[in-house]
Amino acid sequence: MSTPDILIRPAEPDDAPEMARLIDMAGGGVYEFLLDGLVPGMTAAEMLVPGLAGSSGSFSHRHSGVAELGGRVVGVAHAYPVDWIKTEDYSGLPPDRLAHLASFNATQDWGSYFLSALAVDPAFRRAGVARRLLDWVYGRARTGGFDRVSLHVWADNPAALSLYASEGFHEVARAAVPWHERLPHQGGSILLRRHV
Ligand SMILES: CC(C)(COP(=O)(O)OP(=O)(O)OC[C@H]1O[C@@H](n2cnc3c(N)ncnc32)[C@H](O)[C@@H]1OP(=O)(O)O)[C@@H](O)C(=O)NCCC(=O)NCCS
């Protein structure tokens, strides 16, 4: 399948609900792990919407590119300078959940441009949408003066590993995030890097 009509463009505030759905998917359960139960009656994806719709902070839509088809958002890439993580305020999150992910946050390619989320709607996969979103991210990284893009991928996500290998990403390190019944990944998280 090929989808030439897909437009890759900077995200806008109104895209936030669709972006949240996709970014939640990209996390492989990490947002549910961190956020579930914190705001009664709200799903993790719903809790992501205000930050994405806003214009400040690393989670803002200003750091996202979206793939649009027929007026609908079918893919998203979210990326920003990885050093911003050092200044994030995680004080609203449960300390035990953060502690479980400590190796993830510590295993970073400081100084790089960080792809924090990439996802494509299941109905539009294998059509080159992720590749086009990655191209958009490489361009943003270069424009920002960065020479490389880094990202984390769960070791048990073969589709994403295959995509990143075909795009020339290489393993830099592994974060030994332990298996957890609410975050049941095997093999931890792999830090990958590619020069741009
Ligand atoms: C991983 C993901 C973003 C790929 O999106 P996509 O738009 O389908 O990817 P593309 O069509 O651009 O694929 C480009 C290449 O990646 C590889 N690839 C993508 N999906 C693959 C799969 N399911 N199995 C094997 N290889 C795959 C192939 O080499 C593919 O090229 P080809 O189709 O010519 O063989 C998508 O499967 C997804 O959203 N998954 C859920 C969220 C996720 O895991 N995000 C990554 C978090 S790190």
PDB file of C-alpha atoms and ligand atoms in Angstrom:
ATOM      1  CA  MET A   1       0.000   0.000   0.000  1.00  0.00           C
ATOM      2  CA  SER A   2       1.214   3.490  -0.747  1.00  0.00           C
ATOM      3  CA  THR A   3      -0.486   6.676   0.431  1.00  0.00           C
ATOM      4  CA  PRO A   4       0.828   9.618  -1.630  1.00  0.00           C
ATOM      5  CA  ASP A   5      -2.015  11.849  -0.387  1.00  0.00           C
ATOM      6  CA  ILE A   6      -0.653  11.863   3.128  1.00  0.00           C
ATOM      7  CA  LEU A   7       0.526  15.285   4.244  1.00  0.00           C
ATOM      8  CA  ILE A   8       3.282  15.623   6.862  1.00  0.00           C
ATOM      9  CA  ARG A   9       2.921  18.931   8.713  1.00  0.00           C
ATOM     10  CA  PRO A  10       3.657  20.561  12.082  1.00  0.00           C
ATOM     11  CA  ALA A  11       1.011  19.689  14.670  1.00  0.00           C
ATOM     12  CA  GLU A  12      -1.615  22.195  15.817  1.00  0.00           C
ATOM     13  CA  PRO A  13      -3.423  22.475  19.179  1.00  0.00           C
ATOM     14  CA  ASP A  14      -6.624  20.963  17.722  1.00  0.00           C
ATOM     15  CA  ASP A  15      -4.701  17.798  16.837  1.00  0.00           C
ATOM     16  CA  ALA A  16      -4.099  17.050  20.526  1.00  0.00           C
ATOM     17  CA  PRO A  17      -6.808  14.373  21.091  1.00  0.00           C
ATOM     18  CA  GLU A  18      -5.742  12.309  18.062  1.00  0.00           C
ATOM     19  CA  MET A  19      -2.072  12.816  18.901  1.00  0.00           C
ATOM     20  CA  ALA A  20      -2.699  11.659  22.466  1.00  0.00           C
ATOM     21  CA  ARG A  21      -4.282   8.442  21.231  1.00  0.00           C
ATOM     22  CA  LEU A  22      -1.266   7.731  19.020  1.00  0.00           C
ATOM     23  CA  ILE A  23       1.405   8.826  21.509  1.00  0.00           C
ATOM     24  CA  ASP A  24      -0.210   6.593  24.116  1.00  0.00           C
ATOM     25  CA  MET A  25       0.154   3.738  21.592  1.00  0.00           C
ATOM     26  CA  ALA A  26       3.804   4.603  21.009  1.00  0.00           C
ATOM     27  CA  GLY A  27       4.588   4.304  24.708  1.00  0.00           C
ATOM     28  CA  GLY A  28       3.787   0.616  24.809  1.00  0.00           C
ATOM     29  CA  GLY A  29       1.952   0.968  28.141  1.00  0.00           C
ATOM     30  CA  VAL A  30       4.290   3.434  29.835  1.00  0.00           C
ATOM     31  CA  TYR A  31       1.718   6.233  30.039  1.00  0.00           C
ATOM     32  CA  GLU A  32      -0.874   3.919  31.635  1.00  0.00           C
ATOM     33  CA  PHE A  33       1.836   2.694  34.001  1.00  0.00           C
ATOM     34  CA  LEU A  34       2.671   6.262  35.076  1.00  0.00           C
ATOM     35  CA  LEU A  35      -0.770   7.902  34.971  1.00  0.00           C
ATOM     36  CA  ASP A  36      -3.537   5.350  35.557  1.00  0.00           C
ATOM     37  CA  GLY A  37      -5.692   6.195  38.558  1.00  0.00           C
ATOM     38  CA  LEU A  38      -4.159   9.634  39.170  1.00  0.00           C
ATOM     39  CA  VAL A  39      -7.242  11.478  37.886  1.00  0.00           C
ATOM     40  CA  PRO A  40     -10.386   9.433  38.564  1.00  0.00           C
ATOM     41  CA  GLY A  41     -12.438   8.767  35.437  1.00  0.00           C
ATOM     42  CA  MET A  42      -9.697   9.818  33.008  1.00  0.00           C
ATOM     43  CA  THR A  43      -7.634   7.513  30.837  1.00  0.00           C
ATOM     44  CA  ALA A  44      -3.903   8.054  30.396  1.00  0.00           C
ATOM     45  CA  ALA A  45      -4.486   9.247  26.810  1.00  0.00           C
ATOM     46  CA  GLU A  46      -7.047  11.795  28.004  1.00  0.00           C
ATOM     47  CA  MET A  47      -4.552  13.085  30.549  1.00  0.00           C
ATOM     48  CA  LEU A  48      -2.008  13.710  27.780  1.00  0.00           C
ATOM     49  CA  VAL A  49      -4.323  16.054  25.853  1.00  0.00           C
ATOM     50  CA  PRO A  50      -3.883  19.345  27.798  1.00  0.00           C
ATOM     51  CA  GLY A  51      -0.077  19.189  27.635  1.00  0.00           C
ATOM     52  CA  LEU A  52      -0.153  18.468  23.917  1.00  0.00           C
ATOM     53  CA  ALA A  53      -2.657  21.249  23.234  1.00  0.00           C
ATOM     54  CA  GLY A  54      -0.571  23.735  25.217  1.00  0.00           C
ATOM     55  CA  SER A  55       2.357  25.722  23.890  1.00  0.00           C
ATOM     56  CA  SER A  56       4.919  25.297  26.685  1.00  0.00           C
ATOM     57  CA  GLY A  57       6.975  22.367  27.909  1.00  0.00           C
ATOM     58  CA  SER A  58       8.568  19.446  26.085  1.00  0.00           C
ATOM     59  CA  PHE A  59       5.193  17.755  25.640  1.00  0.00           C
ATOM     60  CA  SER A  60       3.646  20.600  23.623  1.00  0.00           C
ATOM     61  CA  HIS A  61       2.317  19.946  20.104  1.00  0.00           C
ATOM     62  CA  ARG A  62       4.960  22.461  18.975  1.00  0.00           C
ATOM     63  CA  HIS A  63       7.435  19.563  19.060  1.00  0.00           C
ATOM     64  CA  SER A  64       5.287  17.216  16.986  1.00  0.00           C
ATOM     65  CA  GLY A  65       4.821  16.457  13.345  1.00  0.00           C
ATOM     66  CA  VAL A  66       1.648  14.734  12.201  1.00  0.00           C
ATOM     67  CA  ALA A  67       0.642  12.721   9.158  1.00  0.00           C
ATOM     68  CA  GLU A  68      -2.744  13.863   7.865  1.00  0.00           C
ATOM     69  CA  LEU A  69      -5.005  12.049   5.431  1.00  0.00           C
ATOM     70  CA  GLY A  70      -8.414  13.402   4.468  1.00  0.00           C
ATOM     71  CA  GLY A  71      -8.423  15.799   7.401  1.00  0.00           C
ATOM     72  CA  ARG A  72      -7.600  13.028   9.861  1.00  0.00           C
ATOM     73  CA  VAL A  73      -4.384  12.578  11.857  1.00  0.00           C
ATOM     74  CA  VAL A  74      -3.057   9.084  11.119  1.00  0.00           C
ATOM     75  CA  GLY A  75       0.472   9.346  12.484  1.00  0.00           C
ATOM     76  CA  VAL A  76       2.592  11.364  14.873  1.00  0.00           C
ATOM     77  CA  ALA A  77       6.248  11.964  15.697  1.00  0.00           C
ATOM     78  CA  HIS A  78       7.215  13.921  18.797  1.00  0.00           C
ATOM     79  CA  ALA A  79      10.809  15.031  19.335  1.00  0.00           C
ATOM     80  CA  TYR A  80      12.857  17.610  21.239  1.00  0.00           C
ATOM     81  CA  PRO A  81      16.382  18.150  22.623  1.00  0.00           C
ATOM     82  CA  VAL A  82      17.036  15.290  25.050  1.00  0.00           C
ATOM     83  CA  ASP A  83      18.675  17.592  27.601  1.00  0.00           C
ATOM     84  CA  TRP A  84      15.240  19.078  28.311  1.00  0.00           C
ATOM     85  CA  ILE A  85      14.536  15.856  30.259  1.00  0.00           C
ATOM     86  CA  LYS A  86      17.001  17.043  32.916  1.00  0.00           C
ATOM     87  CA  THR A  87      14.763  19.995  33.728  1.00  0.00           C
ATOM     88  CA  GLU A  88      11.412  18.158  33.696  1.00  0.00           C
ATOM     89  CA  ASP A  89       9.280  18.356  36.828  1.00  0.00           C
ATOM     90  CA  TYR A  90       8.013  14.848  37.604  1.00  0.00           C
ATOM     91  CA  SER A  91       6.848  15.735  41.127  1.00  0.00           C
ATOM     92  CA  GLY A  92       3.192  14.998  40.295  1.00  0.00           C
ATOM     93  CA  LEU A  93       3.950  11.357  39.482  1.00  0.00           C
ATOM     94  CA  PRO A  94       4.014   8.492  42.017  1.00  0.00           C
ATOM     95  CA  PRO A  95       7.629   7.977  43.225  1.00  0.00           C
ATOM     96  CA  ASP A  96       7.418   4.157  43.044  1.00  0.00           C
ATOM     97  CA  ARG A  97       6.367   4.269  39.385  1.00  0.00           C
ATOM     98  CA  LEU A  98       9.145   6.737  38.567  1.00  0.00           C
ATOM     99  CA  ALA A  99      11.675   4.582  40.415  1.00  0.00           C
ATOM    100  CA  HIS A 100      10.686   1.608  38.261  1.00  0.00           C
ATOM    101  CA  LEU A 101      11.643   3.641  35.171  1.00  0.00           C
ATOM    102  CA  ALA A 102      14.804   5.182  36.626  1.00  0.00           C
ATOM    103  CA  SER A 103      17.163   3.277  34.310  1.00  0.00           C
ATOM    104  CA  PHE A 104      15.151   4.504  31.311  1.00  0.00           C
ATOM    105  CA  ASN A 105      15.564   8.165  32.236  1.00  0.00           C
ATOM    106  CA  ALA A 106      19.259   7.682  33.091  1.00  0.00           C
ATOM    107  CA  THR A 107      20.060   5.936  29.796  1.00  0.00           C
ATOM    108  CA  GLN A 108      20.109   8.801  27.324  1.00  0.00           C
ATOM    109  CA  ASP A 109      22.347  10.135  24.581  1.00  0.00           C
ATOM    110  CA  TRP A 110      22.746  13.575  26.132  1.00  0.00           C
ATOM    111  CA  GLY A 111      23.210  16.293  23.548  1.00  0.00           C
ATOM    112  CA  SER A 112      21.109  14.549  20.922  1.00  0.00           C
ATOM    113  CA  TYR A 113      17.668  15.323  19.514  1.00  0.00           C
ATOM    114  CA  PHE A 114      15.279  12.854  21.137  1.00  0.00           C
ATOM    115  CA  LEU A 115      12.402  11.113  19.379  1.00  0.00           C
ATOM    116  CA  SER A 116      10.092  10.565  22.334  1.00  0.00           C
ATOM    117  CA  ALA A 117       7.153   9.102  20.379  1.00  0.00           C
ATOM    118  CA  LEU A 118       6.360   7.718  16.939  1.00  0.00           C
ATOM    119  CA  ALA A 119       3.135   5.960  16.007  1.00  0.00           C
ATOM    120  CA  VAL A 120       0.961   5.305  12.989  1.00  0.00           C
ATOM    121  CA  ASP A 121      -2.721   4.348  13.079  1.00  0.00           C
ATOM    122  CA  PRO A 122      -2.989   0.543  12.547  1.00  0.00           C
ATOM    123  CA  ALA A 123      -5.137   1.084   9.420  1.00  0.00           C
ATOM    124  CA  PHE A 124      -2.315   3.020   7.696  1.00  0.00           C
ATOM    125  CA  ARG A 125       0.774   0.996   8.535  1.00  0.00           C
ATOM    126  CA  ARG A 126       3.333  -0.378   6.058  1.00  0.00           C
ATOM    127  CA  ALA A 127       2.680   2.546   3.725  1.00  0.00           C
ATOM    128  CA  GLY A 128       5.825   4.498   4.525  1.00  0.00           C
ATOM    129  CA  VAL A 129       4.138   6.934   6.925  1.00  0.00           C
ATOM    130  CA  ALA A 130       6.638   6.347   9.749  1.00  0.00           C
ATOM    131  CA  ARG A 131       9.535   6.821   7.322  1.00  0.00           C
ATOM    132  CA  ARG A 132       8.116  10.163   6.230  1.00  0.00           C
ATOM    133  CA  LEU A 133       7.576  11.257   9.837  1.00  0.00           C
ATOM    134  CA  LEU A 134      11.172  10.277  10.622  1.00  0.00           C
ATOM    135  CA  ASP A 135      12.381  12.414   7.692  1.00  0.00           C
ATOM    136  CA  TRP A 136      10.472  15.331   9.217  1.00  0.00           C
ATOM    137  CA  VAL A 137      12.207  14.707  12.558  1.00  0.00           C
ATOM    138  CA  TYR A 138      15.663  14.534  10.941  1.00  0.00           C
ATOM    139  CA  GLY A 139      14.965  17.894   9.299  1.00  0.00           C
ATOM    140  CA  ARG A 140      13.891  19.448  12.593  1.00  0.00           C
ATOM    141  CA  ALA A 141      17.007  18.078  14.287  1.00  0.00           C
ATOM    142  CA  ARG A 142      19.297  19.528  11.606  1.00  0.00           C
ATOM    143  CA  THR A 143      17.521  22.882  11.687  1.00  0.00           C
ATOM    144  CA  GLY A 144      18.032  22.949  15.439  1.00  0.00           C
ATOM    145  CA  GLY A 145      21.772  22.358  14.994  1.00  0.00           C
ATOM    146  CA  PHE A 146      21.779  18.708  16.116  1.00  0.00           C
ATOM    147  CA  ASP A 147      23.937  16.069  14.427  1.00  0.00           C
ATOM    148  CA  ARG A 148      22.030  13.014  15.677  1.00  0.00           C
ATOM    149  CA  VAL A 149      18.644  11.665  16.742  1.00  0.00           C
ATOM    150  CA  SER A 150      18.223   9.208  19.614  1.00  0.00           C
ATOM    151  CA  LEU A 151      15.246   7.211  20.854  1.00  0.00           C
ATOM    152  CA  HIS A 152      14.153   4.411  23.160  1.00  0.00           C
ATOM    153  CA  VAL A 153      12.422   1.302  21.867  1.00  0.00           C
ATOM    154  CA  TRP A 154      11.144  -1.658  23.881  1.00  0.00           C
ATOM    155  CA  ALA A 155      13.320  -4.695  23.144  1.00  0.00           C
ATOM    156  CA  ASP A 156      10.152  -6.729  22.469  1.00  0.00           C
ATOM    157  CA  ASN A 157       8.839  -4.413  19.704  1.00  0.00           C
ATOM    158  CA  PRO A 158      10.037  -6.113  16.483  1.00  0.00           C
ATOM    159  CA  ALA A 159       8.142  -3.811  14.090  1.00  0.00           C
ATOM    160  CA  ALA A 160       9.771  -0.691  15.487  1.00  0.00           C
ATOM    161  CA  LEU A 161      13.194  -2.365  15.725  1.00  0.00           C
ATOM    162  CA  SER A 162      12.935  -3.344  12.075  1.00  0.00           C
ATOM    163  CA  LEU A 163      11.917   0.185  11.074  1.00  0.00           C
ATOM    164  CA  TYR A 164      14.781   1.805  12.973  1.00  0.00           C
ATOM    165  CA  ALA A 165      17.370  -0.702  11.691  1.00  0.00           C
ATOM    166  CA  SER A 166      16.262   0.009   8.122  1.00  0.00           C
ATOM    167  CA  GLU A 167      16.627   3.737   8.824  1.00  0.00           C
ATOM    168  CA  GLY A 168      20.235   3.279   9.974  1.00  0.00           C
ATOM    169  CA  PHE A 169      19.794   3.514  13.754  1.00  0.00           C
ATOM    170  CA  HIS A 170      22.316   1.639  15.924  1.00  0.00           C
ATOM    171  CA  GLU A 171      22.142   0.438  19.505  1.00  0.00           C
ATOM    172  CA  VAL A 172      23.992   2.666  21.985  1.00  0.00           C
ATOM    173  CA  ALA A 173      22.900   1.215  25.345  1.00  0.00           C
ATOM    174  CA  ARG A 174      20.193  -0.744  27.145  1.00  0.00           C
ATOM    175  CA  ALA A 175      18.033   0.328  30.062  1.00  0.00           C
ATOM    176  CA  ALA A 176      17.270  -2.664  32.267  1.00  0.00           C
ATOM    177  CA  VAL A 177      13.652  -1.767  32.990  1.00  0.00           C
ATOM    178  CA  PRO A 178      12.416  -4.827  34.911  1.00  0.00           C
ATOM    179  CA  TRP A 179       9.308  -6.751  33.879  1.00  0.00           C
ATOM    180  CA  HIS A 180       6.270  -5.494  35.813  1.00  0.00           C
ATOM    181  CA  GLU A 181       2.716  -6.833  35.703  1.00  0.00           C
ATOM    182  CA  ARG A 182       1.513  -3.343  34.743  1.00  0.00           C
ATOM    183  CA  LEU A 183       4.359  -2.849  32.251  1.00  0.00           C
ATOM    184  CA  PRO A 184       5.053  -6.359  30.984  1.00  0.00           C
ATOM    185  CA  HIS A 185       8.001  -5.861  28.613  1.00  0.00           C
ATOM    186  CA  GLN A 186      10.762  -8.394  28.171  1.00  0.00           C
ATOM    187  CA  GLY A 187      14.362  -7.292  27.668  1.00  0.00           C
ATOM    188  CA  GLY A 188      14.079  -3.688  28.804  1.00  0.00           C
ATOM    189  CA  SER A 189      14.434  -0.664  26.574  1.00  0.00           C
ATOM    190  CA  ILE A 190      17.085  -0.088  23.899  1.00  0.00           C
ATOM    191  CA  LEU A 191      18.654   3.321  23.253  1.00  0.00           C
ATOM    192  CA  LEU A 192      19.233   3.805  19.522  1.00  0.00           C
ATOM    193  CA  ARG A 193      21.013   6.580  17.653  1.00  0.00           C
ATOM    194  CA  ARG A 194      21.388   7.781  14.087  1.00  0.00           C
ATOM    195  CA  HIS A 195      23.384  10.662  12.640  1.00  0.00           C
ATOM    196  CA  VAL A 196      21.390  13.153  10.597  1.00  0.00           C
TER     197      VAL A 196
HETATM  198  C1  LIG B   1       6.510   1.014  14.220  1.00  0.00           C
HETATM  199  C2  LIG B   1       5.516   1.837  13.398  1.00  0.00           C
HETATM  200  C3  LIG B   1       5.633   3.307  13.804  1.00  0.00           C
HETATM  201  C4  LIG B   1       5.849   1.698  11.925  1.00  0.00           C
HETATM  202  O1  LIG B   1       4.981   2.567  11.182  1.00  0.00           O
HETATM  203  P1  LIG B   1       4.694   2.333   9.618  1.00  0.00           P
HETATM  204  O2  LIG B   1       4.136   3.583   9.057  1.00  0.00           O
HETATM  205  O3  LIG B   1       3.894   1.101   9.452  1.00  0.00           O
HETATM  206  O4  LIG B   1       6.160   2.094   9.075  1.00  0.00           O
HETATM  207  P2  LIG B   1       6.626   2.250   7.531  1.00  0.00           P
HETATM  208  O5  LIG B   1       5.518   1.855   6.624  1.00  0.00           O
HETATM  209  O6  LIG B   1       7.228   3.593   7.333  1.00  0.00           O
HETATM  210  O7  LIG B   1       7.741   1.107   7.485  1.00  0.00           O
HETATM  211  C5  LIG B   1       9.044   1.356   7.024  1.00  0.00           C
HETATM  212  C6  LIG B   1       9.856   0.078   7.187  1.00  0.00           C
HETATM  213  O8  LIG B   1       9.914  -0.308   8.570  1.00  0.00           O
HETATM  214  C7  LIG B   1       9.901  -1.743   8.677  1.00  0.00           C
HETATM  215  N1  LIG B   1       8.664  -2.171   9.327  1.00  0.00           N
HETATM  216  C8  LIG B   1       7.598  -1.402   9.660  1.00  0.00           C
HETATM  217  N2  LIG B   1       6.642  -2.154  10.260  1.00  0.00           N
HETATM  218  C9  LIG B   1       7.110  -3.407  10.298  1.00  0.00           C
HETATM  219  C10 LIG B   1       6.569  -4.637  10.777  1.00  0.00           C
HETATM  220  N3  LIG B   1       5.354  -4.704  11.347  1.00  0.00           N
HETATM  221  N4  LIG B   1       7.316  -5.757  10.656  1.00  0.00           N
HETATM  222  C11 LIG B   1       8.531  -5.718  10.091  1.00  0.00           C
HETATM  223  N5  LIG B   1       9.100  -4.577   9.581  1.00  0.00           N
HETATM  224  C12 LIG B   1       8.390  -3.438   9.696  1.00  0.00           C
HETATM  225  C13 LIG B   1       9.974  -2.251   7.235  1.00  0.00           C
HETATM  226  O9  LIG B   1      11.352  -2.319   6.874  1.00  0.00           O
HETATM  227  C14 LIG B   1       9.275  -1.117   6.495  1.00  0.00           C
HETATM  228  O10 LIG B   1       9.604  -1.080   5.128  1.00  0.00           O
HETATM  229  P3  LIG B   1       8.726  -1.977   4.075  1.00  0.00           P
HETATM  230  O11 LIG B   1       7.277  -1.776   4.405  1.00  0.00           O
HETATM  231  O12 LIG B   1       9.135  -1.403   2.739  1.00  0.00           O
HETATM  232  O13 LIG B   1       9.154  -3.401   4.291  1.00  0.00           O
HETATM  233  C15 LIG B   1       4.057   1.304  13.605  1.00  0.00           C
HETATM  234  O14 LIG B   1       4.054  -0.104  13.472  1.00  0.00           O
HETATM  235  C16 LIG B   1       3.449   1.670  14.946  1.00  0.00           C
HETATM  236  O15 LIG B   1       2.859   2.738  15.090  1.00  0.00           O
HETATM  237  N6  LIG B   1       3.565   0.772  15.930  1.00  0.00           N
HETATM  238  C17 LIG B   1       2.976   1.003  17.274  1.00  0.00           C
HETATM  239  C18 LIG B   1       3.686   2.115  18.009  1.00  0.00           C
HETATM  240  C19 LIG B   1       5.171   1.856  18.114  1.00  0.00           C
HETATM  241  O16 LIG B   1       5.616   0.752  18.390  1.00  0.00           O
HETATM  242  N7  LIG B   1       5.959   2.942  17.924  1.00  0.00           N
HETATM  243  C20 LIG B   1       7.399   2.903  18.054  1.00  0.00           C
HETATM  244  C21 LIG B   1       7.774   3.174  19.460  1.00  0.00           C
HETATM  245  S1  LIG B   1       9.547   3.200  19.679  1.00  0.00           S
END
